[in-house]
Amino acid sequence: MRIFNLFVISLGLVSATHAEAQTASNIAVLKGLSPLTVLSKSANGKAALSSNYAVTGGIQTGDIRQATLLPFTEQQQQALRDAFITDGNLAQLADGLGTTLGGAYVARAHYQDREHFTNVSQAVADLIAYTNATTAPDSNSGKYFFANTTTDGKNPVSAEALEILQKIGGSVDVFGTNYGRPAGSPGADAFGDSRPFQTQPQTLTIIGRDYLGVPANNTVYNRGPVMNLTDSPSFPSGHTTYGYMGSILLAVLVPQRYPQMITRASEYGNDRILMGAHYAMDVLAGRTLATYDLAHLLANDSAYIGQTLKNAPVIKDYQAAVKTAQAELTEALKAGCGAEIRSCAHDDTSRFSDPAINQSAYDATQTYGLPVVYPENFGVKEDVNKLAPEAGYLLTTAFPSLTLEEANQILTATEGPGGGFLDNGSSFGVYSRLNLYAASLAAMELSERKKVQ
């Protein structure tokens, strides 16, 4: 099962010492996330690292009160439920589809226990499996690369991957080194980049029930026995990668709920901070790499399609796979809600029913208020069409009446303030400032205007 990939990888180390090759997408993500490794070299970078630690601790304990979808204690309970990963069918993310559509989805796709689950259809299941099998390894490769330049804690990375750090003079174990828990020291991650529950002076306990209704707390999901993250490096957040992967996928498949699904993704990532499992930077990195990967998949990038991936069928035409899955999901949801999707999408009494609250909750996670690291990019619109033209597929796949140029214009116009720790002017960095919540609203509006013209 893929549910415990993170847990298995952190413990199932092998003794071989040969360098392992990384995939093209691995290398792209490692390069894109590598600005983390030079933060200690500048005053701006040091300020960002300091703020990352303080903001993370403040959010986890409630000393920093964010705009969240639920009151703090209720959001803590949601965070505990979100610790379990339903990567087999995305069931836990489907509440972003709203009361009626979400109910119709989980009626078809649900978890019976930790290992057994159902799916809407084979086409939907295959699409989820291939997408997850693309993004999860990219996230996992980053964990050990940025902790100690290995693929799994012990096996060295390829020369191509190592060159990424050599070119910029980057350092590993940035969080462990800067937050007083260097790799292997008492209480630290054995490999590097210790997590907040290992570096922070206090981690607020959350007691309740997990996604499966089993009595649990954040300790059993951080330190075991349910999920042991003590030797699983923090950066980037694998849960956030999954949350954005699944939410963007559902947003594309059910575009009537695109903004709400992006809100669900931001909530899911933020819940990892509440659990004490991740820093704000981990969450921002997970969001960025998931968005980057999804854009390249939706663009049918040759480096992303037709790959032989673990626990997934080979998909040679991702765009066609999306269309097939969307048609089958639409029929299933229509049957479940008893009306057209457009009508059922508005039938929502969940925590996602208030657009103003959704926007506030999403906006709180756009930058987490971390200091600007690249002032030359702050407040300056970076042209998505030039830097990352494939990004437009994040919108055109959902709203096909838009041209790719129009979609990229929307993504550019709705960008966040920029200049953050990943926004170094690269084609990957621009994804860190994309605001898919605002962009999807603008895309929906333009799509509706085109219908009446």
Short mmCIF file of C-alpha atoms in Angstrom, two decimals:
data_model
loop_
_atom_site.label_atom_id
_atom_site.label_comp_id
_atom_site.label_asym_id
_atom_site.label_seq_id
_atom_site.Cartn_x
_atom_site.Cartn_y
_atom_site.Cartn_z
CA MET A 1 0.00 0.00 0.00
CA ARG A 2 1.16 3.53 -0.69
CA ILE A 3 -0.33 4.94 2.52
CA PHE A 4 2.82 4.46 4.55
CA ASN A 5 5.40 5.34 1.90
CA LEU A 6 6.91 8.07 4.09
CA PHE A 7 7.10 5.79 7.13
CA VAL A 8 8.57 2.88 5.22
CA ILE A 9 11.18 4.98 3.48
CA SER A 10 12.33 6.54 6.76
CA LEU A 11 12.93 3.13 8.34
CA GLY A 12 13.61 0.73 5.48
CA LEU A 13 17.20 1.73 4.77
CA VAL A 14 19.50 -0.55 2.82
CA SER A 15 23.21 -1.05 3.15
CA ALA A 16 24.35 -0.47 -0.43
CA THR A 17 26.56 2.56 -1.02
CA HIS A 18 26.35 3.01 -4.79
CA ALA A 19 25.11 6.30 -6.18
CA GLU A 20 21.55 6.07 -7.46
CA ALA A 21 20.29 7.95 -10.48
CA GLN A 22 17.44 10.40 -10.03
CA THR A 23 14.66 10.84 -12.56
CA ALA A 24 14.36 14.00 -14.64
CA SER A 25 11.52 15.22 -12.45
CA ASN A 26 13.55 14.46 -9.31
CA ILE A 27 16.40 16.61 -10.59
CA ALA A 28 14.08 19.46 -11.58
CA VAL A 29 12.51 19.51 -8.13
CA LEU A 30 15.83 19.21 -6.28
CA LYS A 31 17.21 22.13 -8.27
CA GLY A 32 14.04 24.15 -7.73
CA LEU A 33 14.08 23.62 -3.97
CA SER A 34 17.84 24.12 -3.59
CA PRO A 35 17.62 27.83 -2.62
CA LEU A 36 16.93 26.54 0.90
CA THR A 37 20.55 25.41 1.11
CA VAL A 38 22.03 28.91 0.74
CA LEU A 39 19.74 30.78 3.14
CA SER A 40 22.43 30.89 5.83
CA LYS A 41 24.70 32.81 3.47
CA SER A 42 22.70 36.06 3.48
CA ALA A 43 21.10 38.35 6.02
CA ASN A 44 17.74 37.99 4.26
CA GLY A 45 18.06 34.23 4.28
CA LYS A 46 18.95 34.12 7.97
CA ALA A 47 15.96 36.31 8.76
CA ALA A 48 13.71 33.96 6.81
CA LEU A 49 15.05 30.94 8.69
CA SER A 50 14.50 32.65 12.03
CA SER A 51 10.97 33.65 11.08
CA ASN A 52 10.25 30.13 9.81
CA TYR A 53 11.03 28.74 13.26
CA ALA A 54 9.07 31.40 15.14
CA VAL A 55 6.02 31.32 12.87
CA THR A 56 5.88 27.55 12.94
CA GLY A 57 5.98 27.42 16.72
CA GLY A 58 3.44 30.20 17.08
CA ILE A 59 0.95 28.53 14.75
CA GLN A 60 1.33 25.14 16.44
CA THR A 61 0.72 26.45 19.95
CA GLY A 62 -1.96 28.93 18.93
CA ASP A 63 0.10 31.94 20.02
CA ILE A 64 -0.22 33.13 16.42
CA ARG A 65 -3.90 33.07 15.53
CA GLN A 66 -4.39 32.50 11.83
CA ALA A 67 -7.47 32.85 9.73
CA THR A 68 -8.57 29.21 9.54
CA LEU A 69 -11.71 27.49 8.32
CA LEU A 70 -12.55 26.29 11.82
CA PRO A 71 -12.02 27.59 15.36
CA PHE A 72 -8.56 26.66 16.65
CA THR A 73 -9.52 23.61 18.73
CA GLU A 74 -11.72 22.26 15.91
CA GLN A 75 -8.96 22.89 13.39
CA GLN A 76 -6.62 20.88 15.60
CA GLN A 77 -9.04 17.96 15.36
CA GLN A 78 -9.13 18.33 11.58
CA ALA A 79 -5.33 18.28 11.59
CA LEU A 80 -5.36 15.00 13.50
CA ARG A 81 -7.77 13.52 10.97
CA ASP A 82 -5.56 14.78 8.14
CA ALA A 83 -2.52 12.90 9.46
CA PHE A 84 -3.71 9.76 7.70
CA ILE A 85 -3.14 9.82 3.93
CA THR A 86 -5.86 8.51 1.62
CA ASP A 87 -3.66 8.52 -1.45
CA GLY A 88 -5.45 5.52 -2.92
CA ASN A 89 -8.60 7.50 -3.71
CA LEU A 90 -8.27 11.07 -2.29
CA ALA A 91 -11.35 10.47 -0.13
CA GLN A 92 -10.27 12.71 2.75
CA LEU A 93 -9.79 15.65 0.37
CA ALA A 94 -13.23 15.25 -1.20
CA ASP A 95 -14.92 17.38 1.46
CA GLY A 96 -13.63 20.28 -0.62
CA LEU A 97 -16.19 19.25 -3.23
CA GLY A 98 -18.92 20.38 -0.85
CA THR A 99 -21.63 18.68 1.14
CA THR A 100 -23.48 17.04 -1.74
CA LEU A 101 -20.71 16.31 -4.23
CA GLY A 102 -18.31 15.32 -1.48
CA GLY A 103 -20.87 12.90 -0.11
CA ALA A 104 -21.43 11.45 -3.56
CA TYR A 105 -17.68 11.01 -4.01
CA VAL A 106 -17.00 9.17 -0.74
CA ALA A 107 -20.04 6.97 -1.32
CA ARG A 108 -18.03 5.51 -4.21
CA ALA A 109 -14.49 6.09 -2.97
CA HIS A 110 -13.80 5.39 0.69
CA TYR A 111 -11.39 3.64 3.03
CA GLN A 112 -12.66 0.56 4.83
CA ASP A 113 -9.53 0.35 6.97
CA ARG A 114 -5.87 1.39 6.65
CA GLU A 115 -5.22 -0.99 3.79
CA HIS A 116 -8.48 -1.44 1.89
CA PHE A 117 -10.30 1.18 -0.14
CA THR A 118 -12.64 1.60 -3.07
CA ASN A 119 -12.54 3.99 -6.02
CA VAL A 120 -14.99 5.81 -8.26
CA SER A 121 -13.80 4.00 -11.39
CA GLN A 122 -10.71 2.36 -12.82
CA ALA A 123 -9.88 5.44 -14.90
CA VAL A 124 -10.03 7.68 -11.83
CA ALA A 125 -7.99 5.18 -9.80
CA ASP A 126 -5.32 4.96 -12.53
CA LEU A 127 -5.08 8.73 -12.82
CA ILE A 128 -4.67 9.14 -9.06
CA ALA A 129 -2.08 6.36 -8.90
CA TYR A 130 0.08 7.75 -11.71
CA THR A 131 -0.11 11.32 -10.40
CA ASN A 132 0.78 10.28 -6.87
CA ALA A 133 3.57 8.02 -8.14
CA THR A 134 5.05 11.08 -9.85
CA THR A 135 4.81 13.65 -7.06
CA ALA A 136 5.51 11.49 -3.99
CA PRO A 137 8.97 10.31 -5.14
CA ASP A 138 9.90 13.88 -6.00
CA SER A 139 9.02 14.91 -2.46
CA ASN A 140 10.73 11.93 -0.86
CA SER A 141 13.89 12.43 -2.90
CA GLY A 142 14.08 15.95 -1.54
CA LYS A 143 13.89 14.85 2.09
CA TYR A 144 17.15 12.95 2.13
CA PHE A 145 18.90 15.05 -0.48
CA PHE A 146 18.52 18.19 1.63
CA ALA A 147 19.23 16.30 4.85
CA ASN A 148 22.47 14.53 3.93
CA THR A 149 22.74 14.30 0.10
CA THR A 150 21.49 10.71 -0.06
CA THR A 151 18.48 9.07 -1.67
CA ASP A 152 17.34 7.29 1.48
CA GLY A 153 19.63 8.27 4.34
CA LYS A 154 22.57 6.09 3.25
CA ASN A 155 22.81 5.73 -0.52
CA PRO A 156 24.57 8.70 -2.15
CA VAL A 157 22.76 10.73 -4.76
CA SER A 158 23.90 10.83 -8.38
CA ALA A 159 26.70 13.10 -9.52
CA GLU A 160 24.10 15.15 -11.40
CA ALA A 161 22.13 15.74 -8.22
CA LEU A 162 25.21 16.50 -6.14
CA GLU A 163 26.31 19.08 -8.68
CA ILE A 164 23.19 21.13 -7.85
CA LEU A 165 24.59 21.95 -4.42
CA GLN A 166 28.19 22.24 -5.57
CA LYS A 167 27.30 24.93 -8.10
CA ILE A 168 25.65 27.17 -5.51
CA GLY A 169 27.75 26.22 -2.49
CA GLY A 170 24.70 24.89 -0.69
CA SER A 171 24.67 23.22 2.72
CA VAL A 172 22.55 20.32 3.96
CA ASP A 173 20.67 19.87 7.26
CA VAL A 174 19.71 23.54 7.25
CA PHE A 175 16.96 23.19 9.84
CA GLY A 176 18.92 20.90 12.15
CA THR A 177 21.97 23.14 12.04
CA ASN A 178 20.08 26.39 12.55
CA TYR A 179 17.58 25.13 15.11
CA GLY A 180 19.95 23.39 17.50
CA ARG A 181 19.38 19.78 16.45
CA PRO A 182 22.11 18.85 13.96
CA ALA A 183 21.84 15.40 12.42
CA GLY A 184 22.50 12.55 14.84
CA SER A 185 22.64 14.70 17.97
CA PRO A 186 20.45 13.76 20.98
CA GLY A 187 16.76 14.18 20.10
CA ALA A 188 17.52 14.96 16.45
CA ASP A 189 16.70 13.26 13.18
CA ALA A 190 19.46 10.75 12.46
CA PHE A 191 19.89 12.08 8.92
CA GLY A 192 19.18 15.79 9.25
CA ASP A 193 16.47 18.47 9.02
CA SER A 194 14.82 17.60 12.32
CA ARG A 195 11.13 18.36 12.54
CA PRO A 196 9.41 20.98 14.71
CA PHE A 197 8.37 18.43 17.35
CA GLN A 198 12.11 17.77 17.75
CA THR A 199 13.37 21.37 17.67
CA GLN A 200 10.63 23.45 19.26
CA PRO A 201 10.62 23.96 23.04
CA GLN A 202 6.93 23.02 23.19
CA THR A 203 4.57 20.99 21.04
CA LEU A 204 0.91 21.29 21.91
CA THR A 205 -0.75 17.89 22.28
CA ILE A 206 -3.79 17.14 20.14
CA ILE A 207 -6.02 14.33 21.38
CA GLY A 208 -9.00 13.04 19.46
CA ARG A 209 -9.80 10.58 16.70
CA ASP A 210 -8.01 10.11 13.42
CA TYR A 211 -9.51 9.80 9.95
CA LEU A 212 -10.58 6.22 10.61
CA GLY A 213 -12.24 7.16 13.89
CA VAL A 214 -9.55 5.52 16.01
CA PRO A 215 -8.53 7.28 19.28
CA ALA A 216 -5.20 8.97 18.58
CA ASN A 217 -3.01 12.00 19.23
CA ASN A 218 -0.33 13.88 17.35
CA THR A 219 2.42 12.03 19.22
CA VAL A 220 1.51 8.63 17.76
CA TYR A 221 1.49 10.21 14.30
CA ASN A 222 4.82 12.00 14.88
CA ARG A 223 6.86 9.63 17.01
CA GLY A 224 5.00 6.36 16.44
CA PRO A 225 3.68 3.78 16.56
CA VAL A 226 1.13 4.81 13.89
CA MET A 227 3.63 6.94 11.93
CA ASN A 228 7.21 7.42 13.07
CA LEU A 229 8.76 10.58 11.65
CA THR A 230 11.67 10.93 14.07
CA ASP A 231 14.18 9.93 11.38
CA SER A 232 12.22 11.25 8.42
CA PRO A 233 13.69 14.62 7.36
CA SER A 234 11.30 17.54 7.40
CA PHE A 235 11.89 19.32 4.07
CA PRO A 236 9.75 19.29 1.97
CA SER A 237 6.39 18.23 3.37
CA GLY A 238 5.23 14.98 1.80
CA HIS A 239 1.75 15.38 3.25
CA THR A 240 1.44 18.84 1.70
CA THR A 241 2.70 17.49 -1.61
CA TYR A 242 -0.06 14.87 -1.47
CA GLY A 243 -2.65 17.42 -0.34
CA TYR A 244 -1.99 19.75 -3.27
CA MET A 245 -1.55 16.89 -5.73
CA GLY A 246 -4.93 15.43 -4.84
CA SER A 247 -6.72 18.73 -4.47
CA ILE A 248 -5.50 20.15 -7.78
CA LEU A 249 -6.44 16.89 -9.46
CA LEU A 250 -9.97 17.02 -8.02
CA ALA A 251 -10.18 20.72 -8.92
CA VAL A 252 -9.38 19.92 -12.54
CA LEU A 253 -11.85 17.03 -12.59
CA VAL A 254 -14.61 19.07 -10.92
CA PRO A 255 -13.83 22.67 -11.97
CA GLN A 256 -17.04 24.00 -10.43
CA ARG A 257 -15.29 23.49 -7.08
CA TYR A 258 -11.79 24.61 -8.09
CA PRO A 259 -11.39 27.46 -5.53
CA GLN A 260 -12.74 25.32 -2.69
CA MET A 261 -10.39 22.47 -3.56
CA ILE A 262 -7.43 24.86 -3.44
CA THR A 263 -8.65 26.01 -0.05
CA ARG A 264 -8.75 22.37 1.04
CA ALA A 265 -5.17 21.93 -0.14
CA SER A 266 -3.99 24.94 1.83
CA GLU A 267 -5.83 23.69 4.91
CA TYR A 268 -4.31 20.24 4.56
CA GLY A 269 -0.79 21.64 4.37
CA ASN A 270 -1.34 24.06 7.23
CA ASP A 271 -2.64 21.20 9.37
CA ARG A 272 0.85 19.71 9.26
CA ILE A 273 2.11 22.75 11.15
CA LEU A 274 -0.64 22.32 13.74
CA MET A 275 0.45 18.70 14.19
CA GLY A 276 4.00 19.84 14.98
CA ALA A 277 5.25 17.80 12.04
CA HIS A 278 6.37 20.55 9.63
CA TYR A 279 7.68 24.08 9.31
CA ALA A 280 6.05 26.75 7.20
CA MET A 281 8.87 26.39 4.66
CA ASP A 282 8.17 22.66 4.34
CA VAL A 283 4.56 23.42 3.49
CA LEU A 284 5.45 26.10 0.96
CA ALA A 285 7.91 23.73 -0.69
CA GLY A 286 5.37 20.89 -0.84
CA ARG A 287 2.83 23.21 -2.44
CA THR A 288 5.32 24.46 -4.98
CA LEU A 289 6.62 21.08 -6.12
CA ALA A 290 3.13 19.57 -6.35
CA THR A 291 1.91 22.50 -8.45
CA TYR A 292 5.01 22.31 -10.64
CA ASP A 293 4.62 18.57 -11.19
CA LEU A 294 0.89 18.82 -11.93
CA ALA A 295 1.48 21.53 -14.52
CA HIS A 296 4.04 19.39 -16.34
CA LEU A 297 1.78 16.35 -16.22
CA LEU A 298 -1.18 18.34 -17.56
CA ALA A 299 1.05 19.71 -20.31
CA ASN A 300 1.95 16.15 -21.38
CA ASP A 301 5.63 16.93 -20.78
CA SER A 302 7.61 14.04 -22.28
CA ALA A 303 9.71 13.77 -19.12
CA TYR A 304 6.55 13.09 -17.10
CA ILE A 305 4.40 10.85 -19.26
CA GLY A 306 4.92 7.24 -20.30
CA GLN A 307 7.02 6.56 -17.22
CA THR A 308 7.16 3.21 -15.46
CA LEU A 309 6.34 4.09 -11.87
CA LYS A 310 5.85 2.03 -8.74
CA ASN A 311 2.23 1.03 -8.00
CA ALA A 312 0.88 2.82 -11.06
CA PRO A 313 -0.10 2.00 -14.63
CA VAL A 314 1.79 3.65 -17.47
CA ILE A 315 -0.02 6.74 -18.77
CA LYS A 316 1.25 7.85 -22.17
CA ASP A 317 -1.26 10.66 -22.67
CA TYR A 318 -2.06 12.42 -19.41
CA GLN A 319 -4.49 14.88 -20.98
CA ALA A 320 -6.52 12.03 -22.44
CA ALA A 321 -6.45 10.21 -19.10
CA VAL A 322 -7.82 13.31 -17.39
CA LYS A 323 -10.68 13.58 -19.90
CA THR A 324 -11.64 9.94 -19.44
CA ALA A 325 -11.49 10.18 -15.64
CA GLN A 326 -13.47 13.42 -15.68
CA ALA A 327 -16.24 11.90 -17.78
CA GLU A 328 -16.54 8.88 -15.50
CA LEU A 329 -16.39 10.96 -12.33
CA THR A 330 -19.01 13.38 -13.66
CA GLU A 331 -21.44 10.53 -14.32
CA ALA A 332 -20.83 9.05 -10.87
CA LEU A 333 -21.33 12.39 -9.12
CA LYS A 334 -24.48 13.17 -11.14
CA ALA A 335 -25.92 9.80 -10.17
CA GLY A 336 -25.00 10.38 -6.55
CA CYS A 337 -26.38 13.90 -6.24
CA GLY A 338 -29.37 13.40 -8.51
CA ALA A 339 -28.81 16.52 -10.59
CA GLU A 340 -26.30 18.30 -12.82
CA ILE A 341 -22.87 18.96 -11.33
CA ARG A 342 -23.27 22.72 -11.65
CA SER A 343 -26.37 22.62 -9.45
CA CYS A 344 -24.96 20.18 -6.90
CA ALA A 345 -21.73 22.17 -6.60
CA HIS A 346 -23.66 25.00 -4.96
CA ASP A 347 -25.30 22.68 -2.43
CA ASP A 348 -22.82 23.10 0.37
CA THR A 349 -23.18 23.68 4.11
CA SER A 350 -19.62 22.60 4.95
CA ARG A 351 -16.72 24.69 6.24
CA PHE A 352 -16.02 25.61 2.59
CA SER A 353 -19.38 27.29 2.03
CA ASP A 354 -18.27 30.87 2.79
CA PRO A 355 -16.06 32.39 0.03
CA ALA A 356 -14.77 35.13 2.32
CA ILE A 357 -13.58 32.61 4.91
CA ASN A 358 -12.06 30.45 2.18
CA GLN A 359 -10.07 33.36 0.83
CA SER A 360 -8.86 34.46 4.26
CA ALA A 361 -7.79 30.92 5.14
CA TYR A 362 -5.94 30.51 1.86
CA ASP A 363 -4.31 33.95 2.04
CA ALA A 364 -2.90 33.12 5.48
CA THR A 365 -0.84 30.36 3.89
CA GLN A 366 0.35 32.12 0.72
CA THR A 367 3.65 33.27 2.29
CA TYR A 368 3.09 32.74 6.05
CA GLY A 369 4.47 36.26 6.41
CA LEU A 370 8.06 35.04 6.01
CA PRO A 371 10.58 37.77 5.14
CA VAL A 372 11.56 38.48 1.56
CA VAL A 373 14.77 36.75 0.50
CA TYR A 374 14.94 37.97 -3.11
CA PRO A 375 13.96 41.67 -2.99
CA GLU A 376 14.50 42.05 -6.73
CA ASN A 377 11.43 39.86 -7.30
CA PHE A 378 9.23 41.32 -4.57
CA GLY A 379 6.26 43.28 -5.87
CA VAL A 380 7.31 42.65 -9.47
CA LYS A 381 5.10 40.53 -11.68
CA GLU A 382 7.05 37.64 -13.17
CA ASP A 383 5.71 36.69 -16.60
CA VAL A 384 4.44 33.14 -16.26
CA ASN A 385 4.08 32.81 -20.02
CA LYS A 386 7.83 33.35 -20.40
CA LEU A 387 9.12 31.58 -17.31
CA ALA A 388 6.75 28.62 -17.08
CA PRO A 389 4.29 28.53 -20.01
CA GLU A 390 3.13 25.02 -19.06
CA ALA A 391 1.61 26.46 -15.87
CA GLY A 392 -1.40 27.61 -17.86
CA TYR A 393 -2.56 24.01 -18.19
CA LEU A 394 -3.49 24.16 -14.51
CA LEU A 395 -6.38 26.37 -15.65
CA THR A 396 -7.05 25.45 -19.29
CA THR A 397 -7.61 21.80 -18.43
CA ALA A 398 -10.39 22.84 -16.08
CA PHE A 399 -11.66 25.73 -18.19
CA PRO A 400 -11.07 24.70 -21.82
CA SER A 401 -12.54 27.87 -23.32
CA LEU A 402 -9.42 29.71 -22.12
CA THR A 403 -6.34 29.84 -24.28
CA LEU A 404 -3.00 28.97 -22.72
CA GLU A 405 -1.91 32.59 -23.08
CA GLU A 406 -5.05 33.81 -21.29
CA ALA A 407 -4.48 31.32 -18.51
CA ASN A 408 -0.88 32.43 -18.05
CA GLN A 409 -1.97 36.06 -18.04
CA ILE A 410 -4.35 35.24 -15.20
CA LEU A 411 -1.66 33.38 -13.30
CA THR A 412 0.67 36.36 -13.71
CA ALA A 413 -1.95 38.92 -12.67
CA THR A 414 -2.90 36.98 -9.54
CA GLU A 415 0.62 36.13 -8.36
CA GLY A 416 1.51 36.53 -4.72
CA PRO A 417 3.93 39.28 -3.66
CA GLY A 418 7.01 37.24 -4.58
CA GLY A 419 10.59 37.33 -3.39
CA GLY A 420 10.15 34.39 -1.04
CA PHE A 421 12.85 31.86 -0.22
CA LEU A 422 12.15 29.82 -3.38
CA ASP A 423 11.34 32.73 -5.73
CA ASN A 424 14.84 33.21 -7.16
CA GLY A 425 13.66 34.07 -10.66
CA SER A 426 13.72 30.51 -11.96
CA SER A 427 11.01 28.66 -13.87
CA PHE A 428 10.44 26.56 -10.76
CA GLY A 429 10.56 29.48 -8.35
CA VAL A 430 7.65 31.29 -10.00
CA TYR A 431 5.39 28.40 -8.95
CA SER A 432 6.04 29.35 -5.33
CA ARG A 433 4.15 32.59 -5.81
CA LEU A 434 1.23 31.30 -7.88
CA ASN A 435 -2.11 31.92 -6.17
CA LEU A 436 -4.38 29.25 -7.61
CA TYR A 437 -7.26 30.35 -5.40
CA ALA A 438 -7.38 33.82 -6.94
CA ALA A 439 -6.44 32.51 -10.37
CA SER A 440 -9.24 29.95 -10.44
CA LEU A 441 -11.82 32.60 -9.56
CA ALA A 442 -10.57 34.80 -12.40
CA ALA A 443 -10.55 31.84 -14.78
CA MET A 444 -14.11 30.90 -13.84
CA GLU A 445 -15.25 34.48 -14.42
CA LEU A 446 -13.59 34.69 -17.84
CA SER A 447 -14.97 31.30 -18.81
CA GLU A 448 -18.51 32.41 -17.91
CA ARG A 449 -18.12 35.63 -19.88
CA LYS A 450 -17.06 33.66 -22.93
CA LYS A 451 -20.17 31.51 -22.69
CA VAL A 452 -22.47 34.50 -23.15
CA GLN A 453 -20.48 36.14 -25.94
#
